Coordinates of C-alpha atoms in Angstrom, one line a residue:
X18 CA 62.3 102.3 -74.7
X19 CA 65.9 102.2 -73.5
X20 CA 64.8 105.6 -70.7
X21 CA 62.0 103.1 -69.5
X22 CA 64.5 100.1 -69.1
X23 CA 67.3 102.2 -67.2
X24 CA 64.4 103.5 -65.2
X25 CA 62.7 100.3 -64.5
X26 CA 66.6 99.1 -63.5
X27 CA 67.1 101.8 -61.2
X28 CA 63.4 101.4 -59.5
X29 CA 64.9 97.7 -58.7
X30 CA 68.3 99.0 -57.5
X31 CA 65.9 101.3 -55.4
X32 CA 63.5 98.4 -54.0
X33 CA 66.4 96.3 -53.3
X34 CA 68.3 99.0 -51.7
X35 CA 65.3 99.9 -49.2
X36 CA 64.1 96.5 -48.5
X37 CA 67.0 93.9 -48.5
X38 CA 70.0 96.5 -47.6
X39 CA 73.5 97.0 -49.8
X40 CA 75.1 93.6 -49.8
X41 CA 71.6 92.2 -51.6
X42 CA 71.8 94.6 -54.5
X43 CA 73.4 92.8 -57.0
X44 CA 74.1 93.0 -60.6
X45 CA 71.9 89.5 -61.1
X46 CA 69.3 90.4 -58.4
X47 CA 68.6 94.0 -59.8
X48 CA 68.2 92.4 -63.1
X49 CA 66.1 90.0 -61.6
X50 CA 63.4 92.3 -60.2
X51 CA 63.6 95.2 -63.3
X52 CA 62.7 91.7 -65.6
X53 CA 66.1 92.4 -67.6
X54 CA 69.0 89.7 -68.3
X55 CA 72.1 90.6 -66.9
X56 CA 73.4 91.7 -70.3
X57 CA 70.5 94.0 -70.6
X58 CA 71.4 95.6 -67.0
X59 CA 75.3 96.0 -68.2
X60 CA 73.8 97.4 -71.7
X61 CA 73.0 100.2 -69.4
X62 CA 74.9 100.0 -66.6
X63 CA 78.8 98.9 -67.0
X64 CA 79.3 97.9 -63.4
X65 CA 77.4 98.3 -59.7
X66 CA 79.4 101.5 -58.9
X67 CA 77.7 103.1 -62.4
X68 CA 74.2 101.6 -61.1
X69 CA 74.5 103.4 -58.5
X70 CA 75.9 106.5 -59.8
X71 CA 73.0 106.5 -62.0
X72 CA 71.0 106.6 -58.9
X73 CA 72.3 109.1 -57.1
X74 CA 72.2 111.6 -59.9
X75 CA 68.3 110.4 -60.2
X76 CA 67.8 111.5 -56.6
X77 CA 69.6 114.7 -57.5
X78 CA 66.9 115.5 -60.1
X79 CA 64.4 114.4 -57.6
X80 CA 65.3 116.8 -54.9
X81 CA 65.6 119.7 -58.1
X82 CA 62.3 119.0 -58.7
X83 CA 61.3 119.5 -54.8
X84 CA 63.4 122.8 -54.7
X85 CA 62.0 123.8 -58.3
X86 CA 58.4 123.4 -57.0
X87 CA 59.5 125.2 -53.5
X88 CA 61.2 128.5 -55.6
X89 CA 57.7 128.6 -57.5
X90 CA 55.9 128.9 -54.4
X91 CA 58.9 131.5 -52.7
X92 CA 60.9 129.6 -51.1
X93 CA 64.5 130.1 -51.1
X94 CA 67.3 127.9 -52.0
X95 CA 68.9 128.7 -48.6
X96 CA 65.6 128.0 -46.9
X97 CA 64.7 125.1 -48.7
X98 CA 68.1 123.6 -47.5
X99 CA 67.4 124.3 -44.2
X100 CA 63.9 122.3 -44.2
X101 CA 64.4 119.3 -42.0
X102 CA 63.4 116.1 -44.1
X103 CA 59.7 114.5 -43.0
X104 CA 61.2 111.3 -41.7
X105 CA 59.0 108.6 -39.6
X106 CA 61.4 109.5 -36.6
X107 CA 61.7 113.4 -37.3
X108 CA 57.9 113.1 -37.5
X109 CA 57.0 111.0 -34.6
X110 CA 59.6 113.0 -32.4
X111 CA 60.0 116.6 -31.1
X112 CA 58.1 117.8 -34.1
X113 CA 54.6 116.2 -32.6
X114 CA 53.4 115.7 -36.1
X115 CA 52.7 112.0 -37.8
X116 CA 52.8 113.5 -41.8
X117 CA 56.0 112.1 -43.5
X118 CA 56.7 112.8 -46.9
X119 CA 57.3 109.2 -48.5
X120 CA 59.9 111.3 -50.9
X121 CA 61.6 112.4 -47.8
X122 CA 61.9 108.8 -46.3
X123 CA 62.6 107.2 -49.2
X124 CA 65.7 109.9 -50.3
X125 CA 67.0 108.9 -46.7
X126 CA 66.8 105.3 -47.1
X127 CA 68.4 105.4 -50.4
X128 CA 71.4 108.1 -49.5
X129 CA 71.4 105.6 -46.1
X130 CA 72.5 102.6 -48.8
X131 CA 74.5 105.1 -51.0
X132 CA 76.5 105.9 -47.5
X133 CA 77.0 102.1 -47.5
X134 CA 78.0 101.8 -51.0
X135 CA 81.3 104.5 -50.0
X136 CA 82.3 102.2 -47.4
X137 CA 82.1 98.8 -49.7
X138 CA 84.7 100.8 -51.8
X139 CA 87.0 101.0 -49.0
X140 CA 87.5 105.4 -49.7
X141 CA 88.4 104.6 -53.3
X142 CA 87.1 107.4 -55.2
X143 CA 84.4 106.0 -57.6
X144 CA 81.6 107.1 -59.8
X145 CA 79.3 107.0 -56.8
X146 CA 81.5 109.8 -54.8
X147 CA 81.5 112.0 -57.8
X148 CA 78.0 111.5 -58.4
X149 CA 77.5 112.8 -54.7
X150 CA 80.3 115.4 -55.0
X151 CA 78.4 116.6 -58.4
X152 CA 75.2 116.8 -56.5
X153 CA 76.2 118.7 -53.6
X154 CA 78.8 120.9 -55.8
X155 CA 75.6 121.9 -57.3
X156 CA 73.7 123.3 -54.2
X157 CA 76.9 124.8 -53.2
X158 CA 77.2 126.8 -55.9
X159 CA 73.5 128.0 -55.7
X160 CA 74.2 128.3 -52.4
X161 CA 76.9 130.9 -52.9
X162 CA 74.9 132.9 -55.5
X163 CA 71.9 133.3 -53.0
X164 CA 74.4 135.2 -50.5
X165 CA 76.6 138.5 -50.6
X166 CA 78.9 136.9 -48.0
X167 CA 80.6 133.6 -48.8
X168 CA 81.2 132.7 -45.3
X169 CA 77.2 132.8 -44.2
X170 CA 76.6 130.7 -47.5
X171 CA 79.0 128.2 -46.2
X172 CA 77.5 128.5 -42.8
X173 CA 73.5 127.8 -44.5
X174 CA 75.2 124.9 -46.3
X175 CA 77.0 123.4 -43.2
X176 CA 73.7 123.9 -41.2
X177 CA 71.8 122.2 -43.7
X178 CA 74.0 119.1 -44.0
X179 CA 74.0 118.9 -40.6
X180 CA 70.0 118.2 -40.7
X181 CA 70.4 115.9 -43.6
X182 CA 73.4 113.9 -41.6
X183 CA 71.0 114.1 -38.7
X184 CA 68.0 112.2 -40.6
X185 CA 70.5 109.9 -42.3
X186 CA 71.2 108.5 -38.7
X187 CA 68.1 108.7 -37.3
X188 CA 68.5 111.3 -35.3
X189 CA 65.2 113.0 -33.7
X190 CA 64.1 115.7 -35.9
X191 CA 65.2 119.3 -34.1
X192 CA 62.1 121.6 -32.0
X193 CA 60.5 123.1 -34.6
X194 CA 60.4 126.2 -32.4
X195 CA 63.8 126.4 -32.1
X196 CA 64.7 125.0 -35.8
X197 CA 62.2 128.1 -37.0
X198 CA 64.4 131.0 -35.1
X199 CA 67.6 129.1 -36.3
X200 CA 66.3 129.8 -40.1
X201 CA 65.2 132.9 -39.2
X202 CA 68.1 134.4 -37.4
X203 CA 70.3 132.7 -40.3
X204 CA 68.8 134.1 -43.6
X205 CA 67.8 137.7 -41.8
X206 CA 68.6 139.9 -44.5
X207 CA 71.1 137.7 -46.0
X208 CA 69.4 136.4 -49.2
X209 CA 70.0 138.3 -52.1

């Protein structure tokens, strides 16, 4: 019972987050839409910043899940980083295909409002930083376990951040040509 509370809280913190922006996701309005009193959402949750701590690490096990079910089927860590995100304006742009993943585009719009959480904090260190510092720490070290050479793991990781930065802003998705023989040229006998 108390899993399927702090879920349905975070679902809300999600919905609010992708429909009314940042500055609407409050304690009392999250509790509002997840049908919990506001003692019920601090049971869970001590403050915002834990909220959405809470959610970042939940998209963390989302996008373990995605790379999980991508290592099944032989994909690489390294080139599963690499992947550009399925984004309605990655999608609609240079790639000249109309699929988007509604886990991709929903993982943007939420790391979108997680961006504007670390501004709200004015660069205070919070539970939300190390949330994100936790999940990224994470796919470093994979990162660095996948290559001989520390430097080319750094460069993979760079690389991929770059792509994720790029679909956090909205960026038109790179030529899938060209993003292909970027992988390509990049993991060429490199992964262990």
């Amino acid at each position: 019972m108390a899993t399927e509370t702090r879920d349905r809280i975070l679902d809300a913190l999600e919905e609010i987050l992708v429909r009314d922006g940042t500055d609407k996701a409050t304690l009392d309005a999250v509790a509002a839409r997840a049908g919990v009193s506001k003692g019920g959402l601090l049971y869970h949750f001590p403050s915002k910043d834990a909220m959405m701590a809470a959610m970042v690490r939940r998209l963390g096990e989302r996008a373990e899940r995605k790379r999980v079910q991508a290592a099944d089927a032989g994909t690489s860590l390294a080139e599963w980083y690499l992947s550009p995100l399925a984004t309605p304006s990655s999608s609609a742009g240079s790639t000249g295909s109309t699929d988007t993943d509604p886990d991709d585009a929903l993982e943007i719009a939420l790391f979108r409002s997680t961006l504007a959480a670390f501004r709200s904090t004015d660069g205070a260190p919070g539970a939300v930083q190390d949330a994100v510092v936790e999940m990224m720490g994470m796919y470093d070290r994979v990162l660095q376990d996948e290559f001989d050479d520390p430097v080319h793991a750094e460069i993979v990781r760079l690389v991929g951040d770059g792509l994720y930065l790029a679909a956090l802003v909205g960026l038109p998705g790179p030529d899938p040509d060209l993003h292909r023989r970027v992988v390509e040229r990049l993991l060429r006998d490199q992964v262990r």
